[in-house]
């Protein structure tokens, strides 16, 4: 195991010890997870969860319902998640993809190779790199790590990344130094997201953070 791999493993172990399993992503089936990921864009999970519950209660959590439902009705249901017009379009774009490529058989999404699926999902208007990788990991059970703003912030503050790193470079940093295990990737990303939300904020709460005494300030990307 390289020193970089050891550092990442230590980071994971500290977060898991301090915060425990996160058990992401909640959902009864693949479509529910997909919709939840779209609704969670740029909002807190409880807001997305409320919108998702409203869709389920109305029995409208299906590809056909998402495509056929008038925009105004769908907007009213997803309103708790915010950014309503954007999310209506993204949900309908995703549903159109599922209809065109899979004839509404959402579970068959998991059978696509990672590279093919990533390329197809990135072609859907309004779905970017982070959202695509969330879909690959949590909805499709693919061993693809997910990096977000919290990942950049935490690793920069601990000397493991610099501001010039791109999304794909930081993604490769994790992919190159961790075993490709779906459960590990799920928990690690979820733990990082929670740490960024609760501790490693713009104004950090370092003394309360599970990583408070975790250093590695002399790390270089050549390690």
mmCIF file of C-alpha atoms in Angstrom, residues 87-193:
data_model
loop_
_atom_site.group_PDB
_atom_site.id
_atom_site.type_symbol
_atom_site.label_atom_id
_atom_site.label_comp_id
_atom_site.label_asym_id
_atom_site.label_seq_id
_atom_site.Cartn_x
_atom_site.Cartn_y
_atom_site.Cartn_z
ATOM 1 C CA UNK A 87 -35.360 20.115 -11.713
ATOM 2 C CA UNK A 88 -38.553 19.583 -13.694
ATOM 3 C CA UNK A 89 -36.556 19.732 -16.932
ATOM 4 C CA UNK A 90 -33.812 17.477 -15.585
ATOM 5 C CA UNK A 91 -36.273 14.878 -14.340
ATOM 6 C CA UNK A 92 -38.037 14.858 -17.689
ATOM 7 C CA UNK A 93 -34.728 14.685 -19.570
ATOM 8 C CA UNK A 94 -33.665 11.730 -17.433
ATOM 9 C CA UNK A 95 -37.026 10.014 -17.935
ATOM 10 C CA UNK A 96 -36.757 10.541 -21.702
ATOM 11 C CA UNK A 97 -33.338 8.879 -21.653
ATOM 12 C CA UNK A 98 -34.717 5.921 -19.691
ATOM 13 C CA UNK A 99 -37.581 5.578 -22.174
ATOM 14 C CA UNK A 100 -35.397 5.875 -25.272
ATOM 15 C CA UNK A 101 -32.491 3.682 -24.167
ATOM 16 C CA UNK A 102 -34.144 1.169 -21.845
ATOM 17 C CA UNK A 103 -37.864 1.222 -22.687
ATOM 18 C CA UNK A 104 -38.622 2.102 -19.050
ATOM 19 C CA UNK A 105 -36.690 -0.920 -17.720
ATOM 20 C CA UNK A 106 -34.734 1.158 -15.228
ATOM 21 C CA UNK A 107 -32.967 -1.791 -13.613
ATOM 22 C CA UNK A 108 -31.238 -2.634 -16.904
ATOM 23 C CA UNK A 109 -29.327 0.633 -16.489
ATOM 24 C CA UNK A 110 -26.974 -1.314 -14.220
ATOM 25 C CA UNK A 111 -25.942 -3.631 -17.055
ATOM 26 C CA UNK A 112 -24.278 -0.866 -19.090
ATOM 27 C CA UNK A 113 -20.447 -0.650 -18.905
ATOM 28 C CA UNK A 114 -19.222 2.276 -16.817
ATOM 29 C CA UNK A 115 -17.613 4.201 -19.681
ATOM 30 C CA UNK A 116 -20.673 3.874 -21.917
ATOM 31 C CA UNK A 117 -23.086 4.803 -19.160
ATOM 32 C CA UNK A 118 -21.018 7.802 -18.057
ATOM 33 C CA UNK A 119 -20.877 9.133 -21.614
ATOM 34 C CA UNK A 120 -24.624 8.689 -22.127
ATOM 35 C CA UNK A 121 -25.550 10.297 -18.815
ATOM 36 C CA UNK A 122 -23.265 13.280 -19.412
ATOM 37 C CA UNK A 123 -25.112 13.870 -22.676
ATOM 38 C CA UNK A 124 -28.359 14.492 -20.754
ATOM 39 C CA UNK A 125 -28.887 18.238 -20.491
ATOM 40 C CA UNK A 126 -28.509 19.512 -16.937
ATOM 41 C CA UNK A 127 -26.642 16.487 -15.574
ATOM 42 C CA UNK A 128 -22.985 17.148 -14.804
ATOM 43 C CA UNK A 129 -20.000 15.156 -13.621
ATOM 44 C CA UNK A 130 -20.860 14.917 -9.934
ATOM 45 C CA UNK A 131 -24.481 13.944 -10.594
ATOM 46 C CA UNK A 132 -23.427 11.334 -13.149
ATOM 47 C CA UNK A 133 -20.977 9.755 -10.732
ATOM 48 C CA UNK A 134 -23.599 9.764 -7.972
ATOM 49 C CA UNK A 135 -25.874 7.859 -10.340
ATOM 50 C CA UNK A 136 -23.122 5.408 -11.262
ATOM 51 C CA UNK A 137 -22.220 4.697 -7.644
ATOM 52 C CA UNK A 138 -25.511 4.796 -5.769
ATOM 53 C CA UNK A 139 -28.126 3.917 -8.390
ATOM 54 C CA UNK A 140 -26.092 1.583 -10.606
ATOM 55 C CA UNK A 141 -23.781 0.056 -7.975
ATOM 56 C CA UNK A 142 -20.692 0.851 -10.047
ATOM 57 C CA UNK A 143 -17.286 1.309 -8.339
ATOM 58 C CA UNK A 144 -16.893 4.992 -9.223
ATOM 59 C CA UNK A 145 -15.903 7.481 -6.541
ATOM 60 C CA UNK A 146 -17.757 10.802 -6.251
ATOM 61 C CA UNK A 147 -16.010 14.075 -5.505
ATOM 62 C CA UNK A 148 -17.743 17.313 -4.627
ATOM 63 C CA UNK A 149 -17.022 20.733 -3.156
ATOM 64 C CA UNK A 150 -16.546 19.215 0.301
ATOM 65 C CA UNK A 151 -13.960 16.788 -1.069
ATOM 66 C CA UNK A 152 -11.936 19.629 -2.589
ATOM 67 C CA UNK A 153 -12.192 21.747 0.556
ATOM 68 C CA UNK A 154 -11.226 19.015 3.028
ATOM 69 C CA UNK A 155 -8.316 17.703 0.992
ATOM 70 C CA UNK A 156 -6.976 21.192 0.305
ATOM 71 C CA UNK A 157 -7.065 22.073 3.996
ATOM 72 C CA UNK A 158 -5.176 18.897 4.850
ATOM 73 C CA UNK A 159 -2.572 19.300 2.143
ATOM 74 C CA UNK A 160 -3.807 16.491 -0.113
ATOM 75 C CA UNK A 161 -5.020 18.607 -3.022
ATOM 76 C CA UNK A 162 -4.474 22.014 -4.527
ATOM 77 C CA UNK A 163 -6.812 24.549 -6.078
ATOM 78 C CA UNK A 164 -5.628 23.762 -9.602
ATOM 79 C CA UNK A 165 -6.935 20.174 -9.520
ATOM 80 C CA UNK A 166 -9.873 19.457 -11.805
ATOM 81 C CA UNK A 167 -12.813 17.210 -10.987
ATOM 82 C CA UNK A 168 -11.356 14.345 -13.012
ATOM 83 C CA UNK A 169 -7.918 14.769 -11.431
ATOM 84 C CA UNK A 170 -9.342 14.578 -7.929
ATOM 85 C CA UNK A 171 -11.517 11.645 -8.964
ATOM 86 C CA UNK A 172 -8.430 9.837 -10.273
ATOM 87 C CA UNK A 173 -6.645 10.592 -7.006
ATOM 88 C CA UNK A 174 -9.188 8.445 -5.156
ATOM 89 C CA UNK A 175 -9.614 5.839 -7.889
ATOM 90 C CA UNK A 176 -5.856 5.292 -8.170
ATOM 91 C CA UNK A 177 -5.263 4.806 -4.450
ATOM 92 C CA UNK A 178 -8.306 2.955 -3.139
ATOM 93 C CA UNK A 179 -9.623 -0.544 -3.827
ATOM 94 C CA UNK A 180 -12.570 -0.374 -6.215
ATOM 95 C CA UNK A 181 -15.242 -1.448 -3.743
ATOM 96 C CA UNK A 182 -18.762 -0.068 -4.063
ATOM 97 C CA UNK A 183 -19.532 -0.073 -0.333
ATOM 98 C CA UNK A 184 -16.228 1.633 0.502
ATOM 99 C CA UNK A 185 -16.843 4.335 -2.104
ATOM 100 C CA UNK A 186 -20.431 4.873 -0.938
ATOM 101 C CA UNK A 187 -19.504 5.286 2.699
ATOM 102 C CA UNK A 188 -16.370 7.349 2.064
ATOM 103 C CA UNK A 189 -18.188 9.858 -0.133
ATOM 104 C CA UNK A 190 -21.102 10.090 2.298
ATOM 105 C CA UNK A 191 -18.738 10.621 5.231
ATOM 106 C CA UNK A 192 -16.885 13.367 3.356
ATOM 107 C CA UNK A 193 -20.165 15.065 2.452
#
